[in-house]
CSV table of C-alpha atoms in Angstrom, one decimal:
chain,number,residue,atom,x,y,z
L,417,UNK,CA,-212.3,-31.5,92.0
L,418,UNK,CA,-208.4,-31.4,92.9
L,419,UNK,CA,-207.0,-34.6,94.1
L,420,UNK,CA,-205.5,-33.9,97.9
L,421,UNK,CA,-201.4,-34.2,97.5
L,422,UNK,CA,-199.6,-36.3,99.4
L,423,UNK,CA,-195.7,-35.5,100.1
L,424,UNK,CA,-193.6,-38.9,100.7
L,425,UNK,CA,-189.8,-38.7,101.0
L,426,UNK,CA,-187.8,-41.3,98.8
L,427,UNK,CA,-184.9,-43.1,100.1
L,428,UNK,CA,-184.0,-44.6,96.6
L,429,UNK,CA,-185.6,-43.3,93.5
L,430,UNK,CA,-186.6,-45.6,91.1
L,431,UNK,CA,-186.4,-46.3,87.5
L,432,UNK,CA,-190.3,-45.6,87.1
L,433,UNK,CA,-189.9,-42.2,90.1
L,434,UNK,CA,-187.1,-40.9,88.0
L,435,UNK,CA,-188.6,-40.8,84.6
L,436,UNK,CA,-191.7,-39.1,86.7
L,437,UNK,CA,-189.0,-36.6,88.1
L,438,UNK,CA,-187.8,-35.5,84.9
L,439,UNK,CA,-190.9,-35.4,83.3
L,440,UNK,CA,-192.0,-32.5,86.2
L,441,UNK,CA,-188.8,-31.0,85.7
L,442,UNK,CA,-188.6,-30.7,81.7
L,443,UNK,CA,-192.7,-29.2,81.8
L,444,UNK,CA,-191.7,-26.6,84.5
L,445,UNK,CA,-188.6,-25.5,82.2
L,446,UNK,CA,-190.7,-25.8,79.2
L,447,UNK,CA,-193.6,-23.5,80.7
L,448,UNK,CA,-191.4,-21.2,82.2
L,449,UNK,CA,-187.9,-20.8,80.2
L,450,UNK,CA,-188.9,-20.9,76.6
L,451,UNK,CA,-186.0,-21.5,74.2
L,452,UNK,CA,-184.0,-22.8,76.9
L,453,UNK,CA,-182.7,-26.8,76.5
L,454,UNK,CA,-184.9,-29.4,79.1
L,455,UNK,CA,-182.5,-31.9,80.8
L,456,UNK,CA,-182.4,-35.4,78.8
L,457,UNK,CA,-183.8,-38.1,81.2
L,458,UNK,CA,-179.9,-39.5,81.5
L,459,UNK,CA,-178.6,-36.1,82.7
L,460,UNK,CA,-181.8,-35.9,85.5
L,461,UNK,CA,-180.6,-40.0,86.0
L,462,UNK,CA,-176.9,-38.7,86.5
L,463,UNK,CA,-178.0,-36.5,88.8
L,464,UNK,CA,-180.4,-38.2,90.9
L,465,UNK,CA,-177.8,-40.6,91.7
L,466,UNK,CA,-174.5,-39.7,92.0
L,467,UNK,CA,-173.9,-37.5,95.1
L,468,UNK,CA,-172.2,-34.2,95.1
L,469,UNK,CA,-168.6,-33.8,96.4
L,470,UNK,CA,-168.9,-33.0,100.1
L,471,UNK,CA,-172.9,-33.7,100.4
L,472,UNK,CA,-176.0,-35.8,100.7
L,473,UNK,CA,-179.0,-35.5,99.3
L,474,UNK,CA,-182.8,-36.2,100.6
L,475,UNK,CA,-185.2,-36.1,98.4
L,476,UNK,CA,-189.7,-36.0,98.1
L,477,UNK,CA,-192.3,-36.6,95.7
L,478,UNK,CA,-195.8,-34.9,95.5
L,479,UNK,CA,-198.1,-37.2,94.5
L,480,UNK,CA,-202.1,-37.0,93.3
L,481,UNK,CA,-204.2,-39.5,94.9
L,482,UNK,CA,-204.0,-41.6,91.6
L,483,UNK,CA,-200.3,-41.7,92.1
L,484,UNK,CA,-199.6,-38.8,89.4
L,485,UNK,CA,-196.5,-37.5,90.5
L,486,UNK,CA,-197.1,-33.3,90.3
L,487,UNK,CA,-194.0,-31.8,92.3
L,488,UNK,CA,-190.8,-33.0,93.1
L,489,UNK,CA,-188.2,-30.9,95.6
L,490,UNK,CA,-184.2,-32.4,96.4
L,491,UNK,CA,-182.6,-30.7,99.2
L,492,UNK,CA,-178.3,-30.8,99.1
L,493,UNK,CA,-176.6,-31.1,102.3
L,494,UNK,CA,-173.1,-29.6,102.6
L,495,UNK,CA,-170.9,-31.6,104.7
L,496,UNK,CA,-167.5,-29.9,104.4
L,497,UNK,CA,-166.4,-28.3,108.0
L,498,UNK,CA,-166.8,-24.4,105.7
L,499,UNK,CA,-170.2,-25.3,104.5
L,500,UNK,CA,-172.2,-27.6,106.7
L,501,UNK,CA,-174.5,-24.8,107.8
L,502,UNK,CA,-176.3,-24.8,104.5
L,503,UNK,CA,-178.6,-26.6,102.6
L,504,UNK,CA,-179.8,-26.0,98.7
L,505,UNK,CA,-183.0,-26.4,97.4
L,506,UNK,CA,-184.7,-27.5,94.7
L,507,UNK,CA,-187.9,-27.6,93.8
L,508,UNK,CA,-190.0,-28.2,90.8
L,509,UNK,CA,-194.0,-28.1,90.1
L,510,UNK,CA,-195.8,-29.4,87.3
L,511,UNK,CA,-197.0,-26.3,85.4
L,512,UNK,CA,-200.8,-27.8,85.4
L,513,UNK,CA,-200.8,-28.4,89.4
L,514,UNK,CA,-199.7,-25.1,90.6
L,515,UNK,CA,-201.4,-22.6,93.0
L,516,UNK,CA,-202.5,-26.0,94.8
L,517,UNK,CA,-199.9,-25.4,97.8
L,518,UNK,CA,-197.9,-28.0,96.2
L,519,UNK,CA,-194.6,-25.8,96.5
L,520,UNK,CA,-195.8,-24.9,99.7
L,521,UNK,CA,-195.7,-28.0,101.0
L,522,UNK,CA,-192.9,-29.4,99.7
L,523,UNK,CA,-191.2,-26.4,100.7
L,524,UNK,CA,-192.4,-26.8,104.3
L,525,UNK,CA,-191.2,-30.7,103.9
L,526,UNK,CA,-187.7,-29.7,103.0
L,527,UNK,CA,-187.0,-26.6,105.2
L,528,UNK,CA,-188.2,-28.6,108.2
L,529,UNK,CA,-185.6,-31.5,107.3
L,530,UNK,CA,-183.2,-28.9,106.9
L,531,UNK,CA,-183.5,-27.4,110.8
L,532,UNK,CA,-183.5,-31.0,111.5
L,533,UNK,CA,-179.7,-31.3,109.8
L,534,UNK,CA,-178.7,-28.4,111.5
L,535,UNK,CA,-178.9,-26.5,108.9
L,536,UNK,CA,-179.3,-22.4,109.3
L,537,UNK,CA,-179.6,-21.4,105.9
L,538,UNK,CA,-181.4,-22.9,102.7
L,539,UNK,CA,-180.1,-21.5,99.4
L,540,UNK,CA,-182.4,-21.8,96.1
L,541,UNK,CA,-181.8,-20.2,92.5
L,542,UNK,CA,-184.8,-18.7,90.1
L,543,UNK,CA,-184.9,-16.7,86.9
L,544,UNK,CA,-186.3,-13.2,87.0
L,545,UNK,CA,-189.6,-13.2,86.1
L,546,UNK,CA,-190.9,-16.7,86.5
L,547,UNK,CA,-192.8,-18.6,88.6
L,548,UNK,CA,-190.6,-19.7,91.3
L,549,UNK,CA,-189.4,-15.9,91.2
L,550,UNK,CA,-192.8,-15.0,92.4
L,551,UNK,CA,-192.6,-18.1,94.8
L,552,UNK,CA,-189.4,-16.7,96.4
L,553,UNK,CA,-190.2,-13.6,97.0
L,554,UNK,CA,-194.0,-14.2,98.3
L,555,UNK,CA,-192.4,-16.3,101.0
L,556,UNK,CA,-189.6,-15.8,103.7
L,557,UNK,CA,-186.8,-16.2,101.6
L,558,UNK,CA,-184.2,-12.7,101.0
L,559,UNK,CA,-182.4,-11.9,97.4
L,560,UNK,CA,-179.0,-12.2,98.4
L,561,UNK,CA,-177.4,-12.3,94.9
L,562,UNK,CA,-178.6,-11.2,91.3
L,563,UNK,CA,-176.6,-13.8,88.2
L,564,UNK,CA,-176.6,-12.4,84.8
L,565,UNK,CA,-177.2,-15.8,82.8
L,566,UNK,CA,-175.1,-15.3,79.1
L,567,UNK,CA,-174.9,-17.3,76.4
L,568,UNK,CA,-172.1,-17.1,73.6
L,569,UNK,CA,-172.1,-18.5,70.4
L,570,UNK,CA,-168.9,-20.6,69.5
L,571,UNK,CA,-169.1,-19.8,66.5
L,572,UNK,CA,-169.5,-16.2,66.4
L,573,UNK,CA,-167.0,-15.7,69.5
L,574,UNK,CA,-164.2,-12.8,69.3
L,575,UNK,CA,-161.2,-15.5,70.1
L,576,UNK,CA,-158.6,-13.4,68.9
L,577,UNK,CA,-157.3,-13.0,72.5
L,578,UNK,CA,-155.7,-16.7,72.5
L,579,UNK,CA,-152.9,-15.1,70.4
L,580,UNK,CA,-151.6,-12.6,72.5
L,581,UNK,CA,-148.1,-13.0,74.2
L,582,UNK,CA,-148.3,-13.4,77.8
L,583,UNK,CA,-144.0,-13.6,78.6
L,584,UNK,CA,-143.6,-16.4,81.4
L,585,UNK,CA,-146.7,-18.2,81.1
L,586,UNK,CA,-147.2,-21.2,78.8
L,587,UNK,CA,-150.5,-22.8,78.7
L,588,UNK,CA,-151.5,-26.7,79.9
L,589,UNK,CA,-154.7,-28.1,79.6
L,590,UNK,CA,-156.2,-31.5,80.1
L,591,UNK,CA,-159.6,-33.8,80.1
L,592,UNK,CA,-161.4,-34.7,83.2
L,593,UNK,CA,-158.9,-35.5,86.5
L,594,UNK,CA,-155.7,-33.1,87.0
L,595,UNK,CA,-152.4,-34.6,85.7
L,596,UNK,CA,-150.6,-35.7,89.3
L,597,UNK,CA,-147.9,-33.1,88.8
L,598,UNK,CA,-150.1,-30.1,88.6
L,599,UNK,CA,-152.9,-31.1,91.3
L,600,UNK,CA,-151.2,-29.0,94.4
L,601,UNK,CA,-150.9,-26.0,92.5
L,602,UNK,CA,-154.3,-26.6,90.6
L,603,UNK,CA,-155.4,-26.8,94.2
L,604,UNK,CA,-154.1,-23.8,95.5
L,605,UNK,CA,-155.4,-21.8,92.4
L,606,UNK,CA,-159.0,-23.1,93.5
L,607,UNK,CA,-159.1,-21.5,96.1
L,608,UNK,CA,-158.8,-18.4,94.7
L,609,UNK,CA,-162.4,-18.8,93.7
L,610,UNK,CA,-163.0,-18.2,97.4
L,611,UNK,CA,-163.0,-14.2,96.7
L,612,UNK,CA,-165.8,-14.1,94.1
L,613,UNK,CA,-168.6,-11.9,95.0
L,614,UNK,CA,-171.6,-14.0,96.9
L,615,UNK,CA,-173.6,-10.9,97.3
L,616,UNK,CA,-175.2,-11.3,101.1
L,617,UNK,CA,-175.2,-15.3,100.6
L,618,UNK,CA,-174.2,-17.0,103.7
L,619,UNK,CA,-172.6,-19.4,101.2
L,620,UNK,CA,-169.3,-20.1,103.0
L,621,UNK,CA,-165.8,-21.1,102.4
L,622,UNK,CA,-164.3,-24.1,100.2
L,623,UNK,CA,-160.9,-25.3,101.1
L,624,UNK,CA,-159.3,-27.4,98.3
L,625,UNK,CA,-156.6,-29.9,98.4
L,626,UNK,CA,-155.2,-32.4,95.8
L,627,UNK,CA,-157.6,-34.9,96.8
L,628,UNK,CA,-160.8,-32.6,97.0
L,629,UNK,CA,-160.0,-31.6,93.1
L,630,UNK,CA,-159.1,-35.2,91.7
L,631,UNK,CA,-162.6,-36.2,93.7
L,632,UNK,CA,-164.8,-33.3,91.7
L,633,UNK,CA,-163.3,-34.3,88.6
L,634,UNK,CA,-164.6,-38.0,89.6
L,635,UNK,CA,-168.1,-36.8,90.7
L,636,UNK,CA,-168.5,-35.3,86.8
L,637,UNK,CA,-166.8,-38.4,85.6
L,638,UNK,CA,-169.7,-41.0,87.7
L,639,UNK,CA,-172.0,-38.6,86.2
L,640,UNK,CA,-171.1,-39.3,82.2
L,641,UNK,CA,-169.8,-35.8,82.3
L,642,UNK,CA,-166.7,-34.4,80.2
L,643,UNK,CA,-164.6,-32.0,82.1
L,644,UNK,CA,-162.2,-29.6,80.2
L,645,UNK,CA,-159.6,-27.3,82.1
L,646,UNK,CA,-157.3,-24.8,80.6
L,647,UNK,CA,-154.3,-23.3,83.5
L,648,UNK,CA,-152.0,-20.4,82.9
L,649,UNK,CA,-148.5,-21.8,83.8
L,650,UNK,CA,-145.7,-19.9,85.7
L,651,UNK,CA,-142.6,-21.5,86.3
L,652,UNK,CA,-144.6,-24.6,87.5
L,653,UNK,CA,-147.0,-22.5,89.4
L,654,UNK,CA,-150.3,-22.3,88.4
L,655,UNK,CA,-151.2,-18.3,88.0
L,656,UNK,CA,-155.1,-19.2,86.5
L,657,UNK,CA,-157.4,-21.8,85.2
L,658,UNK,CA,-160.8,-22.3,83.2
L,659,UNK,CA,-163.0,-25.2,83.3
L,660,UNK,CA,-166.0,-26.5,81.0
L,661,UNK,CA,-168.3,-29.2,81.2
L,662,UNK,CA,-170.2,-30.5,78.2
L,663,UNK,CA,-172.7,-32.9,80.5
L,664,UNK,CA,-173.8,-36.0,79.7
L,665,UNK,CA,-175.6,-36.7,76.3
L,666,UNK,CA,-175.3,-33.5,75.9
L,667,UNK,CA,-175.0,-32.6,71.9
L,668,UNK,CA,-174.9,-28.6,71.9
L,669,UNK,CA,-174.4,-26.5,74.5
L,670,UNK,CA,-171.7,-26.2,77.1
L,671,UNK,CA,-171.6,-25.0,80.6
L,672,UNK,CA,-168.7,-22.6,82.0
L,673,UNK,CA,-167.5,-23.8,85.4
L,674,UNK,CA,-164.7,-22.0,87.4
L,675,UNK,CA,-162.8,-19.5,85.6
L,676,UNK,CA,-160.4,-17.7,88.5
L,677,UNK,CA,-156.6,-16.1,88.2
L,678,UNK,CA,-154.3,-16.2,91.2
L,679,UNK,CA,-154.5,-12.7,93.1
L,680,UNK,CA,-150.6,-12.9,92.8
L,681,UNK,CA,-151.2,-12.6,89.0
L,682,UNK,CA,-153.8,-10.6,88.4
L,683,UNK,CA,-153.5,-7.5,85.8
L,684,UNK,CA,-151.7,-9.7,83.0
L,685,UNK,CA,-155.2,-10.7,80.8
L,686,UNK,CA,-155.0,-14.5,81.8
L,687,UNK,CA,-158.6,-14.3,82.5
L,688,UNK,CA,-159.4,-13.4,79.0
L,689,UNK,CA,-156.6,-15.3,77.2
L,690,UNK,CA,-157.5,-18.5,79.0
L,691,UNK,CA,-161.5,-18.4,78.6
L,692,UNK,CA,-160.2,-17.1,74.6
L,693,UNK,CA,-158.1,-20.3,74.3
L,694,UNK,CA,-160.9,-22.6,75.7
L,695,UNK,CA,-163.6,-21.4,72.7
L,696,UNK,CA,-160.4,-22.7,70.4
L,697,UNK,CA,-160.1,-25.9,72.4
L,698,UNK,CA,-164.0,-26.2,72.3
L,699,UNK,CA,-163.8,-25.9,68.2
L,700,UNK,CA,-161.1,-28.1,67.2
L,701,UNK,CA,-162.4,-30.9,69.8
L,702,UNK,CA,-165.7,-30.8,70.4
L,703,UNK,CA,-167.3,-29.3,66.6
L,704,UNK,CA,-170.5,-30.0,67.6
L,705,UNK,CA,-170.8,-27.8,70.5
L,706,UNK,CA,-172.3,-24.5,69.2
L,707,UNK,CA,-172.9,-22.4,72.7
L,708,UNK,CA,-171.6,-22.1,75.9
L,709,UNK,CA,-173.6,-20.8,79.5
L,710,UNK,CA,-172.4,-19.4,81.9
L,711,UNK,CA,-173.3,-16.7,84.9
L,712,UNK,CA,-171.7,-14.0,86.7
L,713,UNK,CA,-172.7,-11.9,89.2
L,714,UNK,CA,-173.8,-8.4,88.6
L,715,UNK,CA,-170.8,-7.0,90.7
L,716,UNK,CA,-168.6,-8.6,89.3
L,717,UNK,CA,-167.4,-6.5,86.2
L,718,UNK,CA,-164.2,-7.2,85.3
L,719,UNK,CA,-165.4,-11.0,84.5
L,720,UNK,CA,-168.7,-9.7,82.9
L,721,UNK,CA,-166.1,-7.2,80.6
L,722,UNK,CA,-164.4,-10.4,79.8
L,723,UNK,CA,-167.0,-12.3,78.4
L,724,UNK,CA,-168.8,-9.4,76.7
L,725,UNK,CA,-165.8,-8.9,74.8
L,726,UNK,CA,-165.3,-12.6,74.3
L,727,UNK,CA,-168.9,-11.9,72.3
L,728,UNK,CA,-171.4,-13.4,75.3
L,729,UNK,CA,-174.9,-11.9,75.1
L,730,UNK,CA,-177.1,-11.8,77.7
L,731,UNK,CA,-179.9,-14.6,78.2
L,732,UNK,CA,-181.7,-14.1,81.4
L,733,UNK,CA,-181.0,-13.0,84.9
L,734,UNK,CA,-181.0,-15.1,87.7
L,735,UNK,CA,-181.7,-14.3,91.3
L,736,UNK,CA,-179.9,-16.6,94.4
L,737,UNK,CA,-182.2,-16.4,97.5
L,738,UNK,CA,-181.3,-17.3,101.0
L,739,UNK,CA,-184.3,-19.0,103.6
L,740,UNK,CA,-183.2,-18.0,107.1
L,741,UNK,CA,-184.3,-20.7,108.6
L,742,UNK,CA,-183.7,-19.7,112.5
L,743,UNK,CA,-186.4,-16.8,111.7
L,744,UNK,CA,-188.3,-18.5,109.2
């Protein structure tokens, strides 16, 4: 006979509850994403307690009646004035306790903390295919935005666009927190990211400043996290960028964050040149990094162009989905 589940939220996650978080959270990838890396139990750590930039988190367990934990869901609450209508979600099930209404109610938990908040939207991510796919769609949440997830092999990457000439731009790049002499421009380059395609995601807008970016470069520094950013120079002005993150005790693959060009200087190749001079950066100072992720959305061709000819290959495709949660 199933043991009845009990859904408690946590306040402080302990030693002993976070160790049972990653161990739901490394089955469920496992089960459902073969191939693909589980999170070490010091990146799940990292991330259980250090707080985003601009939100809170509130956080339940699903627990047998032995005390097994079986499902685990974290809810992130936006607090910036652009984004403090929305919540994300996630939400994990050990692949041995499912089709128990475990999601369901841990679903039900968060959404209902969520209307609490204020909140009018939930967001949530799930890979075509899969489990929490099937979840998504079997429940009131709408697609709003389909990701292709691609992978490229440092090694076997087409870098050859680092050496082209771009006349007027020099190239500047640096580890973790933006030198103080380029943080307003690096700023204002930021927010060029605000024009990326978001599908029909009531996602929002992000304003950046000189103190918003030196404080997201501190949240991946409180998490053990190594920031890497490469900007296209113009006269002092900052015309693009690229960022990577290698997270913490991580030994092969690395994650592409932001890559955006200024609208003002769009049509020059920075896009490629920069994300081209990153794979060389990636080589000569972290050797033993053989792949990096990244995502883009299926609209959004001229950056899918630049990383196909950069040599990414296509991993899996992701799907964003939005819970409405004044109709749901």
């Amino acid at each position: 006979m199933s043991q009845q589940i009990h859904i408690a939220p946590v306040a402080w996650l302990s030693a002993e509850q976070t160790a049972a978080w990653h161990t739901v959270v490394s089955a469920a990838v496992e089960h459902d994403l073969p191939g693909r890396p589980t999170p070490s139990p010091k990146q799940v750590h990292a991330q259980l307690t250090t707080a985003g930039l601009d939100s809170r988190r509130l956080f339940w367990l699903a627990t047998e009646t032995d005390g097994r934990v079986v499902g685990v869901a974290g809810l992130r609450l936006f607090t910036s004035s652009g984004q403090d209508h929305l919540a994300e979600l996630e939400l994990h099930v050990h692949p041995d306790a499912r089709r128990r209404g475990v999601g369901t109610q841990l679903l039900s938990t968060a959404a209902f903390a969520a209307r609490v908040e204020g909140r009018r939207s939930v967001l949530t991510t799930a890979t075509d295919g899969t489990a929490g796919d099937a979840f998504c769609t079997g429940r009131d949440f709408r697609r709003v935005l389909t990701l292709h997830q691609l992978l490229l092999s440092v090694g076997e990457a087409d870098d050859s666009a680092a050496d082209i000439e771009h006349p007027g731009y020099t190239l500047a790049g640096w580890t973790g927190t933006v030198p103080d002499h380029l943080a307003d421009t690096f700023a204002a380059a930021k927010n060029a990211m605000n024009d990326m395609p978001t599908g029909d995601m009531d996602y929002g807008r992000v304003s950046w400043d000189a103190d918003r970016v030196r404080s997201m470069a501190g949240v991946l520094a409180d998490r053990g996290d190594t920031l890497l950013t490469l900007a296209a120079l113009d006269d002092g002005a900052m015309g693009g960028y690229t960022e990577i993150v290698i997270r913490a005790g991580e030994t092969r693959r690395a994650l592409q964050y932001d890559t955006a060009v200024v609208p003002a200087h769009r049509g020059h190749g920075l896009g490629l040149w920069l994300k081209a001079a990153m794979v060389r950066t990636l080589k000569d100072t972290h050797p033993g990094i053989v792949e990096i992720e990244t995502d883009n959305a299926d609209d959004n061709t001229h950056m899918l162009a630049v990383n196909r000819r950069l040599g990414f290959r296509a991993d899996r495709i992701v799907h964003e989905y939005q819970l409405d949660l004044a109709g749901a």
